[in-house]
């Protein structure tokens, strides 16, 4: 890593507010059941971060997948009302597990379910910001997801990559960490090209960077690298730094905060 980047990454150590986003593939096994080991590790890493004096927000997916499995659906539902029903069941389930794991480390958590309106209208934006601020002042870790049960838009259009970037913007976060099933952005598809090179740092999301992402649904990950780059664009405009890292080992969060060269780091001008 070049000297200039070492300096930029090192500055992360001073960050005050951290948003971490985990995808469905990070907190579940391929059969759709919860990966409890990973959820527990996540709970202790995030509590430890909070104990060290940082404000922490977790954005989690998983409601639809986990709810669908619980109700015996063999595949992730595609019909909207079934997705909404699955989300209603699964959201309660994942919150219960998170609550239990965080409670083990004496950490209080809160559930915050957001729709597009919260970022679209001034009044609701302020309400959301005030609630999040108050929770953090009180030492709570807010756990955020889209309100899939009441908002069809969230399932159809938005995704938790962009949602987490919006959350980081609302709370004035310093860094957003996207935990996913690929360890970084590569200059070409690493599953097809063994010579593909990891991109360590991105200064600005340009057309050249966008080309590296491939299409949605490419070999990269569930939501695709595309929505991650869209999240990066929201972050760079909002002055939030961002990292894409492999979700397999939640202690990677500590490494990002220590300024180590892991995953792909996106700079911002603030
Ligand atoms: N909100 C969805 C869920 O909890 C996931 C959306 C996403 O991962 O982008 O299942």
PDB file of C-alpha atoms and ligand atoms in Angstrom:
ATOM      1  CA  UNK A   1       0.000   0.000   0.000  1.00  0.00           C
ATOM      2  CA  UNK A   2       1.324   3.421  -0.914  1.00  0.00           C
ATOM      3  CA  UNK A   3       2.477   5.781   1.824  1.00  0.00           C
ATOM      4  CA  UNK A   4      -0.334   8.260   1.207  1.00  0.00           C
ATOM      5  CA  UNK A   5      -2.911   5.491   1.714  1.00  0.00           C
ATOM      6  CA  UNK A   6      -1.256   4.223   4.869  1.00  0.00           C
ATOM      7  CA  UNK A   7      -1.762   7.699   6.319  1.00  0.00           C
ATOM      8  CA  UNK A   8      -5.419   7.864   5.178  1.00  0.00           C
ATOM      9  CA  UNK A   9      -6.194   4.420   6.579  1.00  0.00           C
ATOM     10  CA  UNK A  10      -4.449   5.153   9.867  1.00  0.00           C
ATOM     11  CA  UNK A  11      -6.814   8.083  10.433  1.00  0.00           C
ATOM     12  CA  UNK A  12      -9.673   5.607  10.821  1.00  0.00           C
ATOM     13  CA  UNK A  13      -8.375   4.899  14.316  1.00  0.00           C
ATOM     14  CA  UNK A  14      -9.731   8.264  15.401  1.00  0.00           C
ATOM     15  CA  UNK A  15     -13.248   7.587  14.079  1.00  0.00           C
ATOM     16  CA  UNK A  16     -16.082   8.150  16.504  1.00  0.00           C
ATOM     17  CA  UNK A  17     -19.076   6.629  14.722  1.00  0.00           C
ATOM     18  CA  UNK A  18     -19.052   3.267  12.982  1.00  0.00           C
ATOM     19  CA  UNK A  19     -21.837   1.649  10.940  1.00  0.00           C
ATOM     20  CA  UNK A  20     -21.478  -2.074  10.206  1.00  0.00           C
ATOM     21  CA  UNK A  21     -23.685  -3.838   7.666  1.00  0.00           C
ATOM     22  CA  UNK A  22     -24.058  -7.608   7.485  1.00  0.00           C
ATOM     23  CA  UNK A  23     -25.743  -9.399   4.600  1.00  0.00           C
ATOM     24  CA  UNK A  24     -27.986 -12.464   4.822  1.00  0.00           C
ATOM     25  CA  UNK A  25     -25.084 -14.675   3.677  1.00  0.00           C
ATOM     26  CA  UNK A  26     -22.979 -13.478   6.611  1.00  0.00           C
ATOM     27  CA  UNK A  27     -25.453 -14.406   9.355  1.00  0.00           C
ATOM     28  CA  UNK A  28     -26.937 -17.575   7.833  1.00  0.00           C
ATOM     29  CA  UNK A  29     -25.700 -20.907   6.503  1.00  0.00           C
ATOM     30  CA  UNK A  30     -26.448 -21.838   2.876  1.00  0.00           C
ATOM     31  CA  UNK A  31     -29.470 -23.825   4.169  1.00  0.00           C
ATOM     32  CA  UNK A  32     -30.947 -20.576   5.488  1.00  0.00           C
ATOM     33  CA  UNK A  33     -30.550 -21.316   9.208  1.00  0.00           C
ATOM     34  CA  UNK A  34     -28.836 -18.781  11.455  1.00  0.00           C
ATOM     35  CA  UNK A  35     -25.053 -18.899  11.839  1.00  0.00           C
ATOM     36  CA  UNK A  36     -25.061 -18.429  15.602  1.00  0.00           C
ATOM     37  CA  UNK A  37     -21.276 -18.513  15.925  1.00  0.00           C
ATOM     38  CA  UNK A  38     -20.949 -15.549  13.612  1.00  0.00           C
ATOM     39  CA  UNK A  39     -23.796 -13.621  15.236  1.00  0.00           C
ATOM     40  CA  UNK A  40     -22.243 -14.108  18.644  1.00  0.00           C
ATOM     41  CA  UNK A  41     -18.785 -13.036  17.430  1.00  0.00           C
ATOM     42  CA  UNK A  42     -20.393  -9.989  15.868  1.00  0.00           C
ATOM     43  CA  UNK A  43     -22.066  -9.164  19.185  1.00  0.00           C
ATOM     44  CA  UNK A  44     -18.795  -9.239  21.122  1.00  0.00           C
ATOM     45  CA  UNK A  45     -16.778  -7.355  18.498  1.00  0.00           C
ATOM     46  CA  UNK A  46     -19.385  -4.584  18.269  1.00  0.00           C
ATOM     47  CA  UNK A  47     -19.823  -4.400  22.040  1.00  0.00           C
ATOM     48  CA  UNK A  48     -16.050  -4.203  22.419  1.00  0.00           C
ATOM     49  CA  UNK A  49     -15.971  -1.350  19.912  1.00  0.00           C
ATOM     50  CA  UNK A  50     -18.732   0.402  21.826  1.00  0.00           C
ATOM     51  CA  UNK A  51     -16.861  -0.173  25.124  1.00  0.00           C
ATOM     52  CA  UNK A  52     -13.767   1.440  23.593  1.00  0.00           C
ATOM     53  CA  UNK A  53     -15.773   4.656  23.271  1.00  0.00           C
ATOM     54  CA  UNK A  54     -17.165   4.538  19.735  1.00  0.00           C
ATOM     55  CA  UNK A  55     -20.804   4.867  18.689  1.00  0.00           C
ATOM     56  CA  UNK A  56     -21.874   1.750  16.826  1.00  0.00           C
ATOM     57  CA  UNK A  57     -24.845   1.003  14.546  1.00  0.00           C
ATOM     58  CA  UNK A  58     -25.523  -2.431  13.050  1.00  0.00           C
ATOM     59  CA  UNK A  59     -27.506  -2.745   9.813  1.00  0.00           C
ATOM     60  CA  UNK A  60     -28.600  -6.341   9.328  1.00  0.00           C
ATOM     61  CA  UNK A  61     -30.334  -8.282   6.584  1.00  0.00           C
ATOM     62  CA  UNK A  62     -31.734 -11.751   7.029  1.00  0.00           C
ATOM     63  CA  UNK A  63     -35.386 -11.200   7.957  1.00  0.00           C
ATOM     64  CA  UNK A  64     -36.921 -12.605   4.763  1.00  0.00           C
ATOM     65  CA  UNK A  65     -34.577 -15.584   4.421  1.00  0.00           C
ATOM     66  CA  UNK A  66     -34.768 -16.616   8.069  1.00  0.00           C
ATOM     67  CA  UNK A  67     -38.561 -16.135   8.246  1.00  0.00           C
ATOM     68  CA  UNK A  68     -39.086 -18.157   5.068  1.00  0.00           C
ATOM     69  CA  UNK A  69     -37.082 -21.091   6.409  1.00  0.00           C
ATOM     70  CA  UNK A  70     -38.930 -20.932   9.729  1.00  0.00           C
ATOM     71  CA  UNK A  71     -42.267 -21.269   7.926  1.00  0.00           C
ATOM     72  CA  UNK A  72     -41.057 -24.226   5.932  1.00  0.00           C
ATOM     73  CA  UNK A  73     -40.755 -22.492   2.566  1.00  0.00           C
ATOM     74  CA  UNK A  74     -38.251 -24.405   0.476  1.00  0.00           C
ATOM     75  CA  UNK A  75     -37.038 -21.363  -1.434  1.00  0.00           C
ATOM     76  CA  UNK A  76     -36.721 -17.671  -0.702  1.00  0.00           C
ATOM     77  CA  UNK A  77     -40.216 -16.330  -1.642  1.00  0.00           C
ATOM     78  CA  UNK A  78     -40.609 -14.272  -4.783  1.00  0.00           C
ATOM     79  CA  UNK A  79     -44.259 -13.191  -4.315  1.00  0.00           C
ATOM     80  CA  UNK A  80     -44.325  -9.811  -2.561  1.00  0.00           C
ATOM     81  CA  UNK A  81     -46.882 -10.602   0.147  1.00  0.00           C
ATOM     82  CA  UNK A  82     -45.041 -13.808   1.014  1.00  0.00           C
ATOM     83  CA  UNK A  83     -41.783 -11.878   1.329  1.00  0.00           C
ATOM     84  CA  UNK A  84     -43.517  -9.403   3.622  1.00  0.00           C
ATOM     85  CA  UNK A  85     -44.983 -12.174   5.762  1.00  0.00           C
ATOM     86  CA  UNK A  86     -41.572 -13.879   5.924  1.00  0.00           C
ATOM     87  CA  UNK A  87     -39.928 -10.617   6.962  1.00  0.00           C
ATOM     88  CA  UNK A  88     -42.452 -10.160   9.793  1.00  0.00           C
ATOM     89  CA  UNK A  89     -41.561 -13.587  11.198  1.00  0.00           C
ATOM     90  CA  UNK A  90     -37.813 -13.441  10.519  1.00  0.00           C
ATOM     91  CA  UNK A  91     -37.225  -9.913  11.829  1.00  0.00           C
ATOM     92  CA  UNK A  92     -38.538 -10.898  15.272  1.00  0.00           C
ATOM     93  CA  UNK A  93     -36.370 -14.014  15.203  1.00  0.00           C
ATOM     94  CA  UNK A  94     -33.111 -12.289  14.345  1.00  0.00           C
ATOM     95  CA  UNK A  95     -33.745  -9.537  16.912  1.00  0.00           C
ATOM     96  CA  UNK A  96     -34.350 -12.104  19.618  1.00  0.00           C
ATOM     97  CA  UNK A  97     -31.036 -13.818  18.872  1.00  0.00           C
ATOM     98  CA  UNK A  98     -29.106 -10.527  18.605  1.00  0.00           C
ATOM     99  CA  UNK A  99     -30.670  -9.365  21.875  1.00  0.00           C
ATOM    100  CA  UNK A 100     -29.568 -12.549  23.649  1.00  0.00           C
ATOM    101  CA  UNK A 101     -26.002 -12.418  22.323  1.00  0.00           C
ATOM    102  CA  UNK A 102     -25.489  -8.699  23.022  1.00  0.00           C
ATOM    103  CA  UNK A 103     -27.062  -9.159  26.456  1.00  0.00           C
ATOM    104  CA  UNK A 104     -24.323 -11.664  27.275  1.00  0.00           C
ATOM    105  CA  UNK A 105     -21.875  -8.744  27.090  1.00  0.00           C
ATOM    106  CA  UNK A 106     -24.239  -6.360  28.956  1.00  0.00           C
ATOM    107  CA  UNK A 107     -24.933  -4.412  25.785  1.00  0.00           C
ATOM    108  CA  UNK A 108     -28.417  -3.002  25.149  1.00  0.00           C
ATOM    109  CA  UNK A 109     -29.685  -3.051  21.572  1.00  0.00           C
ATOM    110  CA  UNK A 110     -32.670  -1.430  19.858  1.00  0.00           C
ATOM    111  CA  UNK A 111     -34.631  -2.305  16.743  1.00  0.00           C
ATOM    112  CA  UNK A 112     -34.978   0.448  14.126  1.00  0.00           C
ATOM    113  CA  UNK A 113     -36.928  -0.371  10.959  1.00  0.00           C
ATOM    114  CA  UNK A 114     -36.650   2.188   8.184  1.00  0.00           C
ATOM    115  CA  UNK A 115     -38.429   2.954   4.910  1.00  0.00           C
ATOM    116  CA  UNK A 116     -37.526   5.361   2.125  1.00  0.00           C
ATOM    117  CA  UNK A 117     -39.717   8.065   3.666  1.00  0.00           C
ATOM    118  CA  UNK A 118     -37.317   8.406   6.572  1.00  0.00           C
ATOM    119  CA  UNK A 119     -34.671   9.747   4.280  1.00  0.00           C
ATOM    120  CA  UNK A 120     -37.023  11.396   1.787  1.00  0.00           C
ATOM    121  CA  UNK A 121     -38.922  13.866   3.958  1.00  0.00           C
ATOM    122  CA  UNK A 122     -37.319  16.450   6.199  1.00  0.00           C
ATOM    123  CA  UNK A 123     -39.555  15.810   9.205  1.00  0.00           C
ATOM    124  CA  UNK A 124     -39.054  12.054   9.236  1.00  0.00           C
ATOM    125  CA  UNK A 125     -35.328  12.467   8.531  1.00  0.00           C
ATOM    126  CA  UNK A 126     -35.045  14.630  11.643  1.00  0.00           C
ATOM    127  CA  UNK A 127     -37.151  12.209  13.703  1.00  0.00           C
ATOM    128  CA  UNK A 128     -34.943   9.303  12.684  1.00  0.00           C
ATOM    129  CA  UNK A 129     -31.777  11.284  13.372  1.00  0.00           C
ATOM    130  CA  UNK A 130     -33.046  12.376  16.817  1.00  0.00           C
ATOM    131  CA  UNK A 131     -34.010   8.853  17.817  1.00  0.00           C
ATOM    132  CA  UNK A 132     -30.686   7.412  16.650  1.00  0.00           C
ATOM    133  CA  UNK A 133     -28.761  10.170  18.440  1.00  0.00           C
ATOM    134  CA  UNK A 134     -30.672   9.545  21.663  1.00  0.00           C
ATOM    135  CA  UNK A 135     -30.093   5.803  21.500  1.00  0.00           C
ATOM    136  CA  UNK A 136     -26.354   6.317  20.992  1.00  0.00           C
ATOM    137  CA  UNK A 137     -26.173   8.899  23.797  1.00  0.00           C
ATOM    138  CA  UNK A 138     -27.724   6.269  26.046  1.00  0.00           C
ATOM    139  CA  UNK A 139     -25.055   3.748  25.042  1.00  0.00           C
ATOM    140  CA  UNK A 140     -27.418   1.587  22.972  1.00  0.00           C
ATOM    141  CA  UNK A 141     -26.450  -0.126  19.705  1.00  0.00           C
ATOM    142  CA  UNK A 142     -29.300   0.432  17.211  1.00  0.00           C
ATOM    143  CA  UNK A 143     -29.922  -2.586  14.956  1.00  0.00           C
ATOM    144  CA  UNK A 144     -31.421  -1.400  11.676  1.00  0.00           C
ATOM    145  CA  UNK A 145     -33.204  -3.166   8.834  1.00  0.00           C
ATOM    146  CA  UNK A 146     -35.614  -2.078   6.125  1.00  0.00           C
ATOM    147  CA  UNK A 147     -39.245  -2.248   7.224  1.00  0.00           C
ATOM    148  CA  UNK A 148     -40.024  -4.918   4.654  1.00  0.00           C
ATOM    149  CA  UNK A 149     -43.361  -5.881   6.171  1.00  0.00           C
ATOM    150  CA  UNK A 150     -45.029  -2.542   5.520  1.00  0.00           C
ATOM    151  CA  UNK A 151     -42.965  -1.151   2.678  1.00  0.00           C
ATOM    152  CA  UNK A 152     -42.998  -3.007  -0.616  1.00  0.00           C
ATOM    153  CA  UNK A 153     -40.543  -0.493  -2.028  1.00  0.00           C
ATOM    154  CA  UNK A 154     -37.781  -1.520   0.325  1.00  0.00           C
ATOM    155  CA  UNK A 155     -37.851  -5.084  -0.942  1.00  0.00           C
ATOM    156  CA  UNK A 156     -38.273  -4.236  -4.607  1.00  0.00           C
ATOM    157  CA  UNK A 157     -36.051  -1.241  -5.096  1.00  0.00           C
ATOM    158  CA  UNK A 158     -33.763  -0.563  -2.238  1.00  0.00           C
ATOM    159  CA  UNK A 159     -31.235  -2.842  -0.598  1.00  0.00           C
ATOM    160  CA  UNK A 160     -29.377  -2.866   2.650  1.00  0.00           C
ATOM    161  CA  UNK A 161     -26.085  -1.745   1.073  1.00  0.00           C
ATOM    162  CA  UNK A 162     -27.614   1.597   0.128  1.00  0.00           C
ATOM    163  CA  UNK A 163     -29.771   1.647   3.249  1.00  0.00           C
ATOM    164  CA  UNK A 164     -26.658   1.376   5.424  1.00  0.00           C
ATOM    165  CA  UNK A 165     -24.995   4.222   3.496  1.00  0.00           C
ATOM    166  CA  UNK A 166     -28.097   6.344   4.124  1.00  0.00           C
ATOM    167  CA  UNK A 167     -27.989   5.449   7.812  1.00  0.00           C
ATOM    168  CA  UNK A 168     -24.317   6.471   7.938  1.00  0.00           C
ATOM    169  CA  UNK A 169     -25.280   9.765   6.317  1.00  0.00           C
ATOM    170  CA  UNK A 170     -28.193  10.399   8.715  1.00  0.00           C
ATOM    171  CA  UNK A 171     -26.102   9.843  11.844  1.00  0.00           C
ATOM    172  CA  UNK A 172     -22.987  11.585  10.514  1.00  0.00           C
ATOM    173  CA  UNK A 173     -20.994   8.338  10.620  1.00  0.00           C
ATOM    174  CA  UNK A 174     -17.241   8.342  10.052  1.00  0.00           C
ATOM    175  CA  UNK A 175     -16.996   4.909   8.498  1.00  0.00           C
ATOM    176  CA  UNK A 176     -19.309   2.262   7.011  1.00  0.00           C
ATOM    177  CA  UNK A 177     -18.073  -1.338   6.978  1.00  0.00           C
ATOM    178  CA  UNK A 178     -19.899  -3.641   4.526  1.00  0.00           C
ATOM    179  CA  UNK A 179     -19.391  -7.277   5.505  1.00  0.00           C
ATOM    180  CA  UNK A 180     -20.085  -9.610   2.644  1.00  0.00           C
ATOM    181  CA  UNK A 181     -19.175 -12.924   1.011  1.00  0.00           C
ATOM    182  CA  UNK A 182     -16.253 -11.580  -0.993  1.00  0.00           C
ATOM    183  CA  UNK A 183     -13.153 -10.117   0.627  1.00  0.00           C
ATOM    184  CA  UNK A 184     -12.771  -7.042  -1.592  1.00  0.00           C
ATOM    185  CA  UNK A 185     -13.383  -5.334  -4.914  1.00  0.00           C
ATOM    186  CA  UNK A 186     -11.214  -6.887  -7.651  1.00  0.00           C
ATOM    187  CA  UNK A 187     -10.130  -5.436 -10.987  1.00  0.00           C
ATOM    188  CA  UNK A 188     -11.866  -8.401 -12.682  1.00  0.00           C
ATOM    189  CA  UNK A 189     -13.982 -11.347 -11.533  1.00  0.00           C
ATOM    190  CA  UNK A 190     -11.687 -13.380  -9.219  1.00  0.00           C
ATOM    191  CA  UNK A 191     -13.822 -16.504  -9.694  1.00  0.00           C
ATOM    192  CA  UNK A 192     -13.114 -16.489 -13.420  1.00  0.00           C
ATOM    193  CA  UNK A 193      -9.722 -14.845 -13.533  1.00  0.00           C
ATOM    194  CA  UNK A 194      -7.059 -16.220 -11.180  1.00  0.00           C
ATOM    195  CA  UNK A 195      -4.901 -13.183 -11.984  1.00  0.00           C
ATOM    196  CA  UNK A 196      -7.563 -10.758 -10.715  1.00  0.00           C
ATOM    197  CA  UNK A 197      -6.031  -8.142  -8.426  1.00  0.00           C
ATOM    198  CA  UNK A 198      -7.558  -6.879  -5.198  1.00  0.00           C
ATOM    199  CA  UNK A 199      -8.185  -3.147  -5.162  1.00  0.00           C
ATOM    200  CA  UNK A 200      -6.849  -1.958  -1.820  1.00  0.00           C
ATOM    201  CA  UNK A 201      -8.006   1.669  -1.883  1.00  0.00           C
ATOM    202  CA  UNK A 202     -10.394   3.707  -4.012  1.00  0.00           C
ATOM    203  CA  UNK A 203     -10.150   7.457  -3.949  1.00  0.00           C
ATOM    204  CA  UNK A 204     -13.334   8.189  -5.911  1.00  0.00           C
ATOM    205  CA  UNK A 205     -15.919   5.946  -7.610  1.00  0.00           C
ATOM    206  CA  UNK A 206     -15.295   6.613 -11.306  1.00  0.00           C
ATOM    207  CA  UNK A 207     -16.581   4.812 -14.421  1.00  0.00           C
ATOM    208  CA  UNK A 208     -13.394   2.742 -14.372  1.00  0.00           C
ATOM    209  CA  UNK A 209     -14.180   1.542 -10.838  1.00  0.00           C
ATOM    210  CA  UNK A 210     -17.818   0.854 -11.761  1.00  0.00           C
ATOM    211  CA  UNK A 211     -16.680  -1.375 -14.620  1.00  0.00           C
ATOM    212  CA  UNK A 212     -14.858  -3.600 -12.134  1.00  0.00           C
ATOM    213  CA  UNK A 213     -18.100  -4.355 -10.313  1.00  0.00           C
ATOM    214  CA  UNK A 214     -19.702  -6.373 -13.115  1.00  0.00           C
ATOM    215  CA  UNK A 215     -23.463  -6.787 -13.228  1.00  0.00           C
ATOM    216  CA  UNK A 216     -25.852  -7.367 -10.389  1.00  0.00           C
ATOM    217  CA  UNK A 217     -25.980 -11.073  -9.726  1.00  0.00           C
ATOM    218  CA  UNK A 218     -22.524 -11.692 -11.124  1.00  0.00           C
ATOM    219  CA  UNK A 219     -20.200 -14.055  -9.327  1.00  0.00           C
ATOM    220  CA  UNK A 220     -19.461 -11.494  -6.669  1.00  0.00           C
ATOM    221  CA  UNK A 221     -22.148 -11.668  -3.992  1.00  0.00           C
ATOM    222  CA  UNK A 222     -25.857 -11.825  -3.305  1.00  0.00           C
ATOM    223  CA  UNK A 223     -26.640  -8.135  -3.674  1.00  0.00           C
ATOM    224  CA  UNK A 224     -23.831  -7.795  -6.181  1.00  0.00           C
ATOM    225  CA  UNK A 225     -20.864  -5.456  -6.090  1.00  0.00           C
ATOM    226  CA  UNK A 226     -22.993  -2.897  -7.923  1.00  0.00           C
ATOM    227  CA  UNK A 227     -25.118  -1.919  -4.890  1.00  0.00           C
ATOM    228  CA  UNK A 228     -21.928  -1.757  -2.819  1.00  0.00           C
ATOM    229  CA  UNK A 229     -20.470   0.785  -5.195  1.00  0.00           C
ATOM    230  CA  UNK A 230     -23.748   2.714  -5.101  1.00  0.00           C
ATOM    231  CA  UNK A 231     -23.393   2.735  -1.319  1.00  0.00           C
ATOM    232  CA  UNK A 232     -19.815   3.992  -1.776  1.00  0.00           C
ATOM    233  CA  UNK A 233     -21.122   6.855  -3.910  1.00  0.00           C
ATOM    234  CA  UNK A 234     -23.639   7.878  -1.223  1.00  0.00           C
ATOM    235  CA  UNK A 235     -20.819   7.700   1.336  1.00  0.00           C
ATOM    236  CA  UNK A 236     -18.344   9.764  -0.659  1.00  0.00           C
ATOM    237  CA  UNK A 237     -20.935  12.524  -1.136  1.00  0.00           C
ATOM    238  CA  UNK A 238     -21.777  12.413   2.577  1.00  0.00           C
ATOM    239  CA  UNK A 239     -18.139  12.421   3.714  1.00  0.00           C
ATOM    240  CA  UNK A 240     -18.250   8.879   5.109  1.00  0.00           C
ATOM    241  CA  UNK A 241     -15.343   6.471   4.555  1.00  0.00           C
ATOM    242  CA  UNK A 242     -16.309   2.934   3.564  1.00  0.00           C
ATOM    243  CA  UNK A 243     -14.781  -0.547   3.561  1.00  0.00           C
ATOM    244  CA  UNK A 244     -15.836  -3.791   1.863  1.00  0.00           C
ATOM    245  CA  UNK A 245     -14.597  -6.823   3.800  1.00  0.00           C
ATOM    246  CA  UNK A 246     -15.202 -10.554   4.081  1.00  0.00           C
ATOM    247  CA  UNK A 247     -17.903 -11.261   6.665  1.00  0.00           C
ATOM    248  CA  UNK A 248     -16.528 -14.686   7.592  1.00  0.00           C
ATOM    249  CA  UNK A 249     -14.577 -13.437  10.607  1.00  0.00           C
ATOM    250  CA  UNK A 250     -16.161 -10.467  12.435  1.00  0.00           C
ATOM    251  CA  UNK A 251     -12.809  -9.580  14.073  1.00  0.00           C
ATOM    252  CA  UNK A 252     -11.954  -8.082  10.664  1.00  0.00           C
ATOM    253  CA  UNK A 253     -13.873  -5.032  11.986  1.00  0.00           C
ATOM    254  CA  UNK A 254     -11.065  -4.489  14.517  1.00  0.00           C
ATOM    255  CA  UNK A 255      -8.521  -4.678  11.699  1.00  0.00           C
ATOM    256  CA  UNK A 256     -10.347  -2.062   9.627  1.00  0.00           C
ATOM    257  CA  UNK A 257     -10.537   0.258  12.631  1.00  0.00           C
ATOM    258  CA  UNK A 258      -6.809  -0.326  13.276  1.00  0.00           C
ATOM    259  CA  UNK A 259      -6.096   0.981   9.747  1.00  0.00           C
ATOM    260  CA  UNK A 260      -4.849  -2.359   8.363  1.00  0.00           C
ATOM    261  CA  UNK A 261      -4.804  -3.103   4.647  1.00  0.00           C
ATOM    262  CA  UNK A 262      -7.824  -5.450   4.480  1.00  0.00           C
ATOM    263  CA  UNK A 263     -10.614  -5.540   1.898  1.00  0.00           C
ATOM    264  CA  UNK A 264     -11.208  -2.457  -0.183  1.00  0.00           C
ATOM    265  CA  UNK A 265     -11.156   0.961   1.418  1.00  0.00           C
ATOM    266  CA  UNK A 266     -13.072   3.911  -0.076  1.00  0.00           C
ATOM    267  CA  UNK A 267     -11.877   7.352   0.795  1.00  0.00           C
ATOM    268  CA  UNK A 268     -14.044  10.432   1.325  1.00  0.00           C
ATOM    269  CA  UNK A 269     -13.086  14.052   1.259  1.00  0.00           C
ATOM    270  CA  UNK A 270     -13.847  14.783   4.887  1.00  0.00           C
TER     271      UNK A 270
HETATM  272  N1  LIG B   1     -34.179  -6.398   4.247  1.00  0.00           N
HETATM  273  C1  LIG B   1     -33.950  -7.692   3.648  1.00  0.00           C
HETATM  274  C2  LIG B   1     -34.027  -8.790   4.704  1.00  0.00           C
HETATM  275  O1  LIG B   1     -33.880  -8.507   5.871  1.00  0.00           O
HETATM  276  C3  LIG B   1     -32.597  -7.783   2.961  1.00  0.00           C
HETATM  277  C4  LIG B   1     -32.290  -6.765   1.926  1.00  0.00           C
HETATM  278  C5  LIG B   1     -30.813  -6.783   1.498  1.00  0.00           C
HETATM  279  O2  LIG B   1     -30.060  -7.661   1.957  1.00  0.00           O
HETATM  280  O3  LIG B   1     -30.408  -5.944   0.732  1.00  0.00           O
HETATM  281  O4  LIG B   1     -34.184  -9.940   4.357  1.00  0.00           O
END
